[in-house]
Coordinates of C-alpha atoms in Angstrom, one line a residue:
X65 CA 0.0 0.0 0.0
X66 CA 2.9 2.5 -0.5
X67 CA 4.8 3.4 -3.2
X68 CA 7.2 6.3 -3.9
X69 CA 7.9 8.8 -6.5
X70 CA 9.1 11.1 -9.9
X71 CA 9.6 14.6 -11.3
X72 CA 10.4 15.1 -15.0
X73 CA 6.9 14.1 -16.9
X74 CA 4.4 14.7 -19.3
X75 CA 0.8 15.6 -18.7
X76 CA -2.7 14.6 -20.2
X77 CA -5.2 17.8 -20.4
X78 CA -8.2 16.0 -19.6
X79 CA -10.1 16.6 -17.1
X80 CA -11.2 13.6 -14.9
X81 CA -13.7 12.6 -11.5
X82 CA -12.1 12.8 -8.3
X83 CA -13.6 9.4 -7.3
X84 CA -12.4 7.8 -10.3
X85 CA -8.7 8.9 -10.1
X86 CA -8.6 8.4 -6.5
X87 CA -9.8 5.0 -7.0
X88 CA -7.3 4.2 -10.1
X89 CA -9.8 4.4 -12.2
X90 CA -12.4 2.0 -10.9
X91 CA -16.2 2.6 -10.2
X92 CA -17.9 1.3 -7.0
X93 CA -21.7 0.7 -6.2
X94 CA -20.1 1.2 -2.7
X95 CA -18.4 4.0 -3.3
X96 CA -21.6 6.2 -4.8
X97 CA -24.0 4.7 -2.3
X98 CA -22.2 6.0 0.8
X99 CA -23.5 8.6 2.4
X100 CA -21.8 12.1 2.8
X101 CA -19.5 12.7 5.8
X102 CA -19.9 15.9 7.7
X103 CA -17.3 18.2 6.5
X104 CA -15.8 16.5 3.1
X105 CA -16.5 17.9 -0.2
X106 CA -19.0 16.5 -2.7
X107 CA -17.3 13.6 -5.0
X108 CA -18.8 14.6 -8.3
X109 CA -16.0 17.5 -8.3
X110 CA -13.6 17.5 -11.4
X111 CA -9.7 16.4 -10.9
X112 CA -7.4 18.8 -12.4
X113 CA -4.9 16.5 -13.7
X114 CA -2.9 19.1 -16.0
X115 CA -2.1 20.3 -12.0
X116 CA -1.8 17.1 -10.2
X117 CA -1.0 14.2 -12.3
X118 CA -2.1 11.1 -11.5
X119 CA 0.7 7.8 -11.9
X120 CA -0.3 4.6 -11.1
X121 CA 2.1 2.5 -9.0
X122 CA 4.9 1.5 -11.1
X123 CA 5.2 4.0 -13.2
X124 CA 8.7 5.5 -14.5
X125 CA 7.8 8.2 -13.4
X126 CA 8.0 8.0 -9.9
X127 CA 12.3 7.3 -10.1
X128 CA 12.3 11.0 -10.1
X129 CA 10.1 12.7 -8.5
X130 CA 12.5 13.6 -5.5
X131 CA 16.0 15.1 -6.0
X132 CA 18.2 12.8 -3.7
X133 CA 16.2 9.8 -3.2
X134 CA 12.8 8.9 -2.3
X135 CA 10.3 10.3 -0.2
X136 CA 8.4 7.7 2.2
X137 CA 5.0 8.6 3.3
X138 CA 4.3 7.2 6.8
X139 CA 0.3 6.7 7.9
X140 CA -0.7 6.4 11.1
X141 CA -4.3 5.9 12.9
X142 CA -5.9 6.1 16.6
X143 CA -8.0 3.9 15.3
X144 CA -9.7 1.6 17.2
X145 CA -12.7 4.6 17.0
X146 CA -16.1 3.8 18.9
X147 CA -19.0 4.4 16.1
X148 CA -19.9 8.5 16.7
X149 CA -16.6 9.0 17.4
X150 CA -13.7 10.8 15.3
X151 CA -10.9 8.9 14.1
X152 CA -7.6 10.8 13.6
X153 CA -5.2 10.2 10.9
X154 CA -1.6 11.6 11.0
X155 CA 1.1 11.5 7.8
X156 CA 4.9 11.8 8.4
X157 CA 7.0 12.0 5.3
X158 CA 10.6 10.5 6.0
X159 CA 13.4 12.8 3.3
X160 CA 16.3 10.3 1.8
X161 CA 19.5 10.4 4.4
X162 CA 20.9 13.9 4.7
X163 CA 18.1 15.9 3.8
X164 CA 15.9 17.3 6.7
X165 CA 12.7 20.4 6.7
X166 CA 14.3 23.7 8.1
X167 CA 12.0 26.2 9.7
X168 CA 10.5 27.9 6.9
X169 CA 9.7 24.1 5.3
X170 CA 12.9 24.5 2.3
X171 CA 14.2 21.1 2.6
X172 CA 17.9 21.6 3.1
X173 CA 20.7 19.3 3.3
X174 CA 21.8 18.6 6.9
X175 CA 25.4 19.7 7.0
X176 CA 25.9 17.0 10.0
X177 CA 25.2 14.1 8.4
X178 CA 27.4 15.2 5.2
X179 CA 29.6 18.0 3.7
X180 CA 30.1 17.4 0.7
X181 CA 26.8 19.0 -1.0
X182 CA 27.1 21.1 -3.9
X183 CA 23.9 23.4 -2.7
X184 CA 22.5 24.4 0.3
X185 CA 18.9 23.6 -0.4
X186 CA 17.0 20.3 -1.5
X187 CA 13.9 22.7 -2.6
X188 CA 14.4 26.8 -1.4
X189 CA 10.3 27.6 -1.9
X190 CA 10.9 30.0 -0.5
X191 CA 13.0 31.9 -2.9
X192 CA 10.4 30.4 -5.1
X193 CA 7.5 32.7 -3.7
X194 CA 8.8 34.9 -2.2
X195 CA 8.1 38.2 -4.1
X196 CA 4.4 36.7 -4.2
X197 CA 1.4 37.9 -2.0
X198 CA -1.5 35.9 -1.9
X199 CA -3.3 37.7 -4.4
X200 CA -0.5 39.5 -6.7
X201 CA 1.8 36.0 -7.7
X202 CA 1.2 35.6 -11.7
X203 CA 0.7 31.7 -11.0
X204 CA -1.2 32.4 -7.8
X205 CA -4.8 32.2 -9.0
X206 CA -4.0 28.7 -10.8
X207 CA -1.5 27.3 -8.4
X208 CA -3.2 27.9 -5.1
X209 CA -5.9 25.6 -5.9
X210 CA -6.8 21.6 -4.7
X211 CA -7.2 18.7 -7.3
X212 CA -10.9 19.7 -7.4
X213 CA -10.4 23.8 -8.3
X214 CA -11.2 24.6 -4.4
X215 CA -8.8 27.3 -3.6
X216 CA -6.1 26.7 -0.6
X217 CA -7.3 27.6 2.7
X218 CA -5.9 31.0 3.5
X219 CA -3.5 30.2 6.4
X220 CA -1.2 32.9 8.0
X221 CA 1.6 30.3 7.4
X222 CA 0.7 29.3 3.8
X223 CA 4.6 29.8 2.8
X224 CA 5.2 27.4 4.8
X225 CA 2.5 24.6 3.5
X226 CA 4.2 23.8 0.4
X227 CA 3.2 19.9 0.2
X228 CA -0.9 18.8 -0.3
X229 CA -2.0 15.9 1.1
X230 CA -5.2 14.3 -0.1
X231 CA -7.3 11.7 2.1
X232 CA -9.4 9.1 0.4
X233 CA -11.7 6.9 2.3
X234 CA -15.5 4.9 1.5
X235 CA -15.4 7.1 -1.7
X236 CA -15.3 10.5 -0.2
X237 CA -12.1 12.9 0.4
X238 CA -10.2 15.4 2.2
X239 CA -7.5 18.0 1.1
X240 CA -5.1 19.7 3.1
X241 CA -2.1 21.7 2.7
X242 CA 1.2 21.3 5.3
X243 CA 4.5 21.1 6.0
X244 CA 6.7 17.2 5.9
X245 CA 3.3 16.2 7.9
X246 CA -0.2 16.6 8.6
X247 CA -3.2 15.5 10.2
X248 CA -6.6 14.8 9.5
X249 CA -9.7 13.9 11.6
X250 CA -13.1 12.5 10.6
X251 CA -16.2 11.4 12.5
X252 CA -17.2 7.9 12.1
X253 CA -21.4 8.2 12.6
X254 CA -22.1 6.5 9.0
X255 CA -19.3 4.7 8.8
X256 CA -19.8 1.0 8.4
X257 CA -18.6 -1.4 11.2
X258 CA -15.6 -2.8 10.9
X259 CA -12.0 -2.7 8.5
X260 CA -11.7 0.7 6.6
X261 CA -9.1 1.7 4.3
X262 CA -7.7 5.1 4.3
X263 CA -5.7 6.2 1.4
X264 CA -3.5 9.3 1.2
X265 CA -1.6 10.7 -1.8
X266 CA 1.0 13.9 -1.5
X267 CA 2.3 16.2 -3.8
X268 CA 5.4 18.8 -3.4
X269 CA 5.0 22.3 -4.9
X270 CA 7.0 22.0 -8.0
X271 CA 7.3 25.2 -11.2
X272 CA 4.3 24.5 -13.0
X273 CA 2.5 22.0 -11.3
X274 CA 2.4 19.7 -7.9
X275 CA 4.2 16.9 -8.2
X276 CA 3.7 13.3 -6.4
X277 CA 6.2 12.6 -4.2
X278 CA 4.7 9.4 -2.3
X279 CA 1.0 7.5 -1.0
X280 CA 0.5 5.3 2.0
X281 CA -2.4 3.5 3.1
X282 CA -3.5 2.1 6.5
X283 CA -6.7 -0.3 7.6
X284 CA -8.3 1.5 10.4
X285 CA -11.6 -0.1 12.6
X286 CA -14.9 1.5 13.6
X287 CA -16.7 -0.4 16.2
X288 CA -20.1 -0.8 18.2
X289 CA -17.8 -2.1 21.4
X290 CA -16.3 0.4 23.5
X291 CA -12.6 -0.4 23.0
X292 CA -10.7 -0.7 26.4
X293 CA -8.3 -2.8 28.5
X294 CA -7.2 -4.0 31.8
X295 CA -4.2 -3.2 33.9
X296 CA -3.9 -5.5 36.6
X297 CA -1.0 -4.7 39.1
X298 CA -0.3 -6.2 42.5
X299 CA 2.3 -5.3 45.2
X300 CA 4.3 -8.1 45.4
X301 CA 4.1 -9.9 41.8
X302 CA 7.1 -10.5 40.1
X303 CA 5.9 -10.6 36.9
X304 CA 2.8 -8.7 35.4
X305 CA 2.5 -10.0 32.6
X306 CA 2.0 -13.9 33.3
X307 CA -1.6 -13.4 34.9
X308 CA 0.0 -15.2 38.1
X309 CA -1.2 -13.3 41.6
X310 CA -0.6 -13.7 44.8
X311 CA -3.0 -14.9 47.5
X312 CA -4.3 -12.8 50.2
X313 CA -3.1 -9.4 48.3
X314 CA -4.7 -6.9 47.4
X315 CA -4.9 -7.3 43.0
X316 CA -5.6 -3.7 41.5
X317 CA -7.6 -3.6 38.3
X318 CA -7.5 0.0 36.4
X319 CA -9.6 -0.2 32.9
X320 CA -8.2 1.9 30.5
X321 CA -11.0 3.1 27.8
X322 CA -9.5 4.2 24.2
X323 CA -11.2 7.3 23.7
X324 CA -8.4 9.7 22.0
X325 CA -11.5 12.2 20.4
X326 CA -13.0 12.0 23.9
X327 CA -16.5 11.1 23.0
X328 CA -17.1 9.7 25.5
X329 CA -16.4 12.6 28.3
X330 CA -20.4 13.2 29.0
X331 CA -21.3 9.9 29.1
X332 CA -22.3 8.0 32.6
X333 CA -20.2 5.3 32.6
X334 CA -20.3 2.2 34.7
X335 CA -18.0 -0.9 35.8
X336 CA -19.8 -4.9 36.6
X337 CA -16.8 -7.1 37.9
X338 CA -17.3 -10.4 38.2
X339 CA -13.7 -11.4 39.8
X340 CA -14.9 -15.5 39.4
X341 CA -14.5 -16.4 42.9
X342 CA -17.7 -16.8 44.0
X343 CA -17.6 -13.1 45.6
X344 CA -20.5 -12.4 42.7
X345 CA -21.4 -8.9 41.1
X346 CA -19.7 -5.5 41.8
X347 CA -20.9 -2.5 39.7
X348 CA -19.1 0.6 40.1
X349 CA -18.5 4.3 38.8
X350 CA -14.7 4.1 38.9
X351 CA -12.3 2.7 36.6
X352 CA -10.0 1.4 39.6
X353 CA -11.1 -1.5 41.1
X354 CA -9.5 -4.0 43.9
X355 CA -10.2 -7.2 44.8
X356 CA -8.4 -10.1 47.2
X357 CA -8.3 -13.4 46.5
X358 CA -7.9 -15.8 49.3
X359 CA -8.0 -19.1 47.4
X360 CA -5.7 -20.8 45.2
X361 CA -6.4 -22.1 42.1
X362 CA -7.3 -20.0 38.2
X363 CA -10.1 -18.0 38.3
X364 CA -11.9 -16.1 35.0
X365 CA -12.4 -12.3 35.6
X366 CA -15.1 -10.6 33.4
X367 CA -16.0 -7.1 33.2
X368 CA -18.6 -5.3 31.2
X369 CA -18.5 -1.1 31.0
X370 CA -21.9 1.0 30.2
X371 CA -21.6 4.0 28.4
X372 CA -24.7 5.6 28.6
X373 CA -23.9 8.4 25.7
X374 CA -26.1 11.9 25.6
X375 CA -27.1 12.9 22.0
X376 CA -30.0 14.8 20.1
X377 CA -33.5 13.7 20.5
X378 CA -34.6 12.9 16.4
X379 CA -35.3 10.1 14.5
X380 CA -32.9 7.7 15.2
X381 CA -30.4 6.7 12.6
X382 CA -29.3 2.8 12.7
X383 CA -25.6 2.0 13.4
X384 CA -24.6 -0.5 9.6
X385 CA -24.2 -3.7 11.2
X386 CA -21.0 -5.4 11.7
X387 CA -21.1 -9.4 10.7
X388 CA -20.4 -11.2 14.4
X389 CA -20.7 -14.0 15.9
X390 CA -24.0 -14.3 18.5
X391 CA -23.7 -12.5 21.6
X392 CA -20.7 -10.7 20.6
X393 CA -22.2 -7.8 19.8
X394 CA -24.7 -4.8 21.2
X395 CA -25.8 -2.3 19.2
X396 CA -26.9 0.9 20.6
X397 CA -30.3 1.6 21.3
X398 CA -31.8 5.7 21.3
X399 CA -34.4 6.2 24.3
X400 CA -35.8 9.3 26.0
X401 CA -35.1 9.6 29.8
X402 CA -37.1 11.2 32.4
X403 CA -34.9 14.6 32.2
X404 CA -36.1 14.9 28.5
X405 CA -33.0 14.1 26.9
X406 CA -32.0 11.0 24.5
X407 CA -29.3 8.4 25.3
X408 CA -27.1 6.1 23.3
X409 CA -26.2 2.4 25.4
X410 CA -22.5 1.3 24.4
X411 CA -20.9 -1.4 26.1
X412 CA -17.2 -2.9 25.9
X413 CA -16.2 -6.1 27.2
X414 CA -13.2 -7.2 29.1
X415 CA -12.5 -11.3 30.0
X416 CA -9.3 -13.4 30.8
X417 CA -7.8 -15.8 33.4
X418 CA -5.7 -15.5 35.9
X419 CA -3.7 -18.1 38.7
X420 CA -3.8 -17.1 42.1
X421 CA -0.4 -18.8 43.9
X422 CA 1.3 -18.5 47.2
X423 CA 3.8 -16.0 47.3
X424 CA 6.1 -14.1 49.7
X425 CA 3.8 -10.9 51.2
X426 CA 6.4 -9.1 53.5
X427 CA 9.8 -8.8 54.6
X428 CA 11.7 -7.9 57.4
X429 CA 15.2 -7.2 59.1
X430 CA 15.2 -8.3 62.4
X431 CA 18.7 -8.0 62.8
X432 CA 21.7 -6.7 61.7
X433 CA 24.9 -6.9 63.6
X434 CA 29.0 -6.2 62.6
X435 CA 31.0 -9.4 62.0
X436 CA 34.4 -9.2 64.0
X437 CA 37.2 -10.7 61.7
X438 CA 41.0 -10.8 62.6
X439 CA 43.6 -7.9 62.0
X440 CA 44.8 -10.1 58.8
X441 CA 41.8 -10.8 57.0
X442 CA 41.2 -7.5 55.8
X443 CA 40.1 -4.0 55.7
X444 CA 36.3 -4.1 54.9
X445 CA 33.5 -3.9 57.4
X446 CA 31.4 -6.7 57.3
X447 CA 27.6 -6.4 58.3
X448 CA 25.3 -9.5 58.6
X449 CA 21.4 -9.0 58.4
X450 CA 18.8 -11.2 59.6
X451 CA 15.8 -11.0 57.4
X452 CA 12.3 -13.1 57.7
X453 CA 9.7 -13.0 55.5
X454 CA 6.1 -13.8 55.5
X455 CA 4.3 -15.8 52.7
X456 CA 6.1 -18.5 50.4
X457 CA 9.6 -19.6 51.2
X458 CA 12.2 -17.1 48.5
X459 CA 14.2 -19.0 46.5
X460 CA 16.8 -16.3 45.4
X461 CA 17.9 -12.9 47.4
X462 CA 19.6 -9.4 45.7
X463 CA 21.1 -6.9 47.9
X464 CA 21.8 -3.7 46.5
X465 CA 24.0 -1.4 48.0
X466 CA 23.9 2.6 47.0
X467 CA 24.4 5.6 48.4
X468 CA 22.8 8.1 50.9
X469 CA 20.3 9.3 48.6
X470 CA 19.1 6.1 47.6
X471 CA 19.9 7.2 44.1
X472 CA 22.9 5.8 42.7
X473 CA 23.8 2.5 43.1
X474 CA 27.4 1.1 44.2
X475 CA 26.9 -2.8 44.0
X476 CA 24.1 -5.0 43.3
X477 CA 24.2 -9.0 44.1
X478 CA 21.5 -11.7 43.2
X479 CA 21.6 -15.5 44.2
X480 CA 20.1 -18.3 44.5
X481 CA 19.0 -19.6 48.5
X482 CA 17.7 -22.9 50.5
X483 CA 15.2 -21.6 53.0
X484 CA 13.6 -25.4 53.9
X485 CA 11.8 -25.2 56.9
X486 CA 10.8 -21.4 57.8
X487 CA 12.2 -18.4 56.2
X488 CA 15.2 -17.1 58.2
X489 CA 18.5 -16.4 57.0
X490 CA 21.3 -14.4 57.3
X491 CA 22.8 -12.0 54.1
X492 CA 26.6 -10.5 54.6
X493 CA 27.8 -7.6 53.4
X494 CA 31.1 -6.0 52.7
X495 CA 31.9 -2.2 52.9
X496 CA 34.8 -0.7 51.6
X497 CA 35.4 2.3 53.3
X498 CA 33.6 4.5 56.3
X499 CA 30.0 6.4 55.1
X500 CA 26.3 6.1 55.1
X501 CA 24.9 3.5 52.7
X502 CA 21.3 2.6 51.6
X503 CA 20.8 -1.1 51.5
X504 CA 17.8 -3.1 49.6
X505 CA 16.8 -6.6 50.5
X506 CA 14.5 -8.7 48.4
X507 CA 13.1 -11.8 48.4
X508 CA 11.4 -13.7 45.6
X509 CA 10.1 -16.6 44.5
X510 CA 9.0 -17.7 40.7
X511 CA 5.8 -15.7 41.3
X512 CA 7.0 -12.6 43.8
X513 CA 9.1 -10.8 45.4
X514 CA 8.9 -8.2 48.4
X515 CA 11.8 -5.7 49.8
X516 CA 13.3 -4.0 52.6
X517 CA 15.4 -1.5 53.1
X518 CA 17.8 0.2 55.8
X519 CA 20.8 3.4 56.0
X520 CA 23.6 1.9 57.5
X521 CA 26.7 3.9 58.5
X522 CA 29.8 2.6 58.9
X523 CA 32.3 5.1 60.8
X524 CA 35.6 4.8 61.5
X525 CA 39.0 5.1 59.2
X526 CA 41.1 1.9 58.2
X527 CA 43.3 0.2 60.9
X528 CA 41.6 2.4 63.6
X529 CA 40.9 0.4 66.8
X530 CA 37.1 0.5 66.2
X531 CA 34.4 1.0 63.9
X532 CA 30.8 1.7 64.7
X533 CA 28.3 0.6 62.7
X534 CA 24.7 2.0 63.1
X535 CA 21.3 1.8 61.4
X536 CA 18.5 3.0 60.5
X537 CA 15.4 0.9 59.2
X538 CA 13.5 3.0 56.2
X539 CA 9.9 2.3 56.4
X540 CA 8.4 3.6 53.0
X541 CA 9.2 5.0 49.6
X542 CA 12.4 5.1 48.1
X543 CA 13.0 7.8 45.3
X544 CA 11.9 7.2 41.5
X545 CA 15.3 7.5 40.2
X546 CA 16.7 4.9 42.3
X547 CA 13.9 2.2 41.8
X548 CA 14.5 2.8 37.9
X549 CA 18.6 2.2 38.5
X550 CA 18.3 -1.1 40.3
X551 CA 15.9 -2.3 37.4
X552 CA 18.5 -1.5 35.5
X553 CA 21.2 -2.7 36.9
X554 CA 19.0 -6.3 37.8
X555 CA 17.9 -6.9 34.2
X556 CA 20.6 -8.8 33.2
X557 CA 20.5 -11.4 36.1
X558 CA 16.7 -11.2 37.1
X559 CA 14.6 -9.5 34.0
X560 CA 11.6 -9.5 35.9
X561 CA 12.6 -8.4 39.1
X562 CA 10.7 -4.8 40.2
X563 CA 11.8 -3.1 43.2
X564 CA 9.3 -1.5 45.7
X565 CA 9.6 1.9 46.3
X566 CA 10.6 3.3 48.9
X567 CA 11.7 6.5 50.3
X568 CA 14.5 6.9 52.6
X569 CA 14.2 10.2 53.3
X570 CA 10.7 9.7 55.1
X571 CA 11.9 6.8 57.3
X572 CA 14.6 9.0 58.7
X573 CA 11.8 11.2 60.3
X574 CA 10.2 8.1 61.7
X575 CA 10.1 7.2 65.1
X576 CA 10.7 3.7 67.0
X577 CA 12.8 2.4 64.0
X578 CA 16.5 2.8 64.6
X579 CA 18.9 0.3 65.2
X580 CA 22.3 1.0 66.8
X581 CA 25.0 -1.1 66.7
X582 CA 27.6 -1.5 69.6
X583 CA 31.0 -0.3 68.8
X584 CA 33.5 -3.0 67.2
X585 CA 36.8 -3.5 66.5
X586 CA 38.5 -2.6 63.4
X587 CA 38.8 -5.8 61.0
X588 CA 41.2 -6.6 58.1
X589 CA 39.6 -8.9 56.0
X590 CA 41.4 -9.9 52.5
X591 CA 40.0 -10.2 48.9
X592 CA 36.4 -9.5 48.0
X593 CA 33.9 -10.8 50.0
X594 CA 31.1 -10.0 47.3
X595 CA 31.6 -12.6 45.1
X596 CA 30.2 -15.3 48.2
X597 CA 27.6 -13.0 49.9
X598 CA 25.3 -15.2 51.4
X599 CA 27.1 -17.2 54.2
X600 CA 25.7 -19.7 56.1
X601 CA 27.0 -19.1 59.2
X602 CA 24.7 -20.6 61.8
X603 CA 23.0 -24.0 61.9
X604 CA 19.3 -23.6 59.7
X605 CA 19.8 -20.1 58.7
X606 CA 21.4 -18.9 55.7

């Protein structure tokens, strides 16, 4: 559905319909029978091909249409649109390598990419017109016009709009004038349900004529069904995208309706949940819903949204039917309510299945405590921390160690743990040198994961007599930035690891949640220590 372009040409001087040019030259009963779209011209207008030649696709003529290379058209949609709704359609046109649009839309070559071009400019239109007024240009009142002898819309910029860009769709079109894009939006009342094709052709300003430079096409939908979807998110869940959940959590449902033109925005709109647990019906006015689930096992979610749509009282106007399968669709029915106005009823349907697992809910550091080592082992200061947790036993633990701020990360360690009976064990870590350190600890599982967090600092300068080691627990919130560094820096190792955020400089403020460590001797301790973190070193904790 795209092809590209060609300059140097001849020209036929007959005049022929828009519909049948824009069509290559075929005649629809479709096409004629469709009704007019609010807004677009009448089809029965004549095509001034002497101005805008018409090529089929594979003609010569395109090879040289665009000094440099070849223009690509790219056509874009928000389509799905909800019937009554407009649909928006946006071209980009992508210039050969080197060449770029400069502010008053001349396409120049880009000195950057190359600097070897004989001449500044691509195309200077502007040098082109500009001695010409809108009225006093010689070619003016023959050049300023669309395929169908409708003169250019009057823009304060119209120096600037030096490509036109024409939209073809169920036999009726649109013309524009623009820069290296534009955008077009139509309302889709008597549109047919279901697959469209848009079609767009563009032309560059050329001498004597416009010249096509490229065409695109793009399917687009209209539907009866409100289109929407379901982001389900869950403290806790390792991986959102698997449909496994956790038992006994809270699950957070927010429906996200596609409604780009906002047609929807006066329309009542409710939410039934059936969450499939035997809990039954729940119909409410928000998009965000929660629900806990405190069985195992799959369970099938279904949701149904109600749009009840305000629109002028008349005769109603039936939605063209869309072919579908039996119960799959609703079409909207008109009716008067008791404030005297008329309602459309849409309705969009949401279903899928999701497993419900054990999985670890909480974790905490019970403990943490200095390790005393001997003169000759090293320099670093070794801190163990006791963590439980509360849920599923973890099968792997990262510890990532950054600094004060929580914000840039110093080390980050993942590995795999034996937790058998109940979930205890005990995580060592190394620190180089004296300062205040924020540490994350999480647990996880195949199907979660949960975190905690602490500021330790370590005082005291290497081969001193002592070091004291203190801490403080961080109860909430860490910063943005640092939750999107350790996802980073975990990718590699763990790609679905997520961790919780948490804010360290809340926690500080807290009362009840410091832990001070006693003062300890200075310890020498040789090598690195980080590449065995997680030592077992009492009997059933790790």
């Amino acid at each position: 559905g795209r092809y590209l372009c060609s300059c140097v040409f001849p020209w036929t001087l007959m005049d022929a319909g828009f519909r049948d040019v824009m069509s290559h030259g075929r005649s629809s009963s479709h096409v004629r029978s469709h009704k007019k779209l609010h807004g677009w011209s009448p089809d029965q207008n004549q095509w001034n091909e002497k101005l805008y030649p018409f090529w089929e696709k594979g003609d010569p003529r395109w090879k040289d249409c665009w000094r440099g290379g070849k223009v690509v058209a790219r056509l874009t949609s928000d389509s799905p649109a909800l019937v009554g709704s407009n649909v928006t359609f946006t071209v980009t046109l992508q210039f050969p390598r080197c060449q770029k649009e400069d502010n008053d839309s001349n396409i120049v070559y880009d000195r950057n990419c190359r600097n070897d071009f004989p001449d500044q400019y691509v195309y200077n239109w502007t040098k082109w017109i500009d001695d010409c007024g809108w009225e006093n240009c010689t070619s003016n009142n023959t050049h300023n016009v669309f395929p169908d002898g409708r003169p250019f819309p009057h823009h304060p910029g119209w120096r600037r709009r030096n490509f036109v860009y024409l939209f073809h769709t169920v036999g009726q079109y649109y013309q524009k004038t623009g820069g290296s894009s534009a955008i077009v939006s139509i309302n889709t009342t008597n549109i047919t349900l279901g697959k469209q094709m848009m079609v767009v052709s563009v032309y560059r300003r050329g001498h004597r004529t416009y010249v096509p430079v490229a065409t695109a096409s793009g399917i687009y939908v209209v539907t009866d069904q409100i289109p929407l979807y379901v982001n389900l998110s869950q403290k806790n869940d390792r991986n959102a995208s698997d449909s496994v959940f956790i038992k006994d959590s809270p699950i957070t449902f927010d429906v996200k309706i596609h409604d780009p033109s906002h047609y929807l925005n006066n329309s009542a709109i409710s939410y039934k949940w059936d969450y499939g647990d035997g809990s039954g019906s729940f119909i409410s006015n928000s998009p965000i819903s929660t629900h806990t689930y405190t069985l195992q096992g799959n369970f099938s979610l279904n949701l149904t949204v109600q749009a009840i749509i305000p629109v002028p009282c008349g005769p109603a106007t039936p939605t063209p039917p869309l072919p579908t399968s039996p119960g799959k669709s609703l079409a909207g029915v008109m009716e008067d309510t008791p404030d005297g106005g008329c309602h459309i009823y849409r309705y969009g349907h949401y279903k899928t299945t999701i497993s419900i697992v054990e999985g670890i809910l909480q974790v905490n550091i019970i403990q943490m405590t200095s390790v005393q080592m001997t003169v000759a082992q090293g320099e670093n200061s070794l801190v163990d921390f006791v963590v439980t947790c509360q849920g599923s036993l973890p099968t792997d633990a990262c510890t990532i160690v950054s600094d004060p701020t929580c914000q840039v990360s110093q080390n980050v360690v993942c590995d795999p743990v034996e937790v058998t009976d109940q979930c205890l064990l005990t995580i060592r870590r190394a620190f180089n040198e004296p300062g205040t350190y924020c540490v994350n600890i999480t647990l996880g599982d195949d199907a979660s994961q949960a975190l905690t967090s602490a500021l330790i600092s370590v005082n005291g300068a290497p081969g001193s007599s002592s070091r004291t080691v203190e801490g403080v627990l961080i109860a909430s919130g860490f910063l943005v930035a640092f939750v999107i560094i350790v996802s980073l820096l975990l990718y590699k190792r763990y790609k679905e690891y997520k961790p919780i955020e948490r804010s360290a400089e809340q926690a500080v403020n807290r009362e009840g949640l410091s832990v001070y460590f006693n003062n300890v001797k200075a310890v020498l301790f040789p090598g690195n220590n980080e590449r065995d973190p997680l030592l077992k070193s009492k009997p059933g904790i790790v």
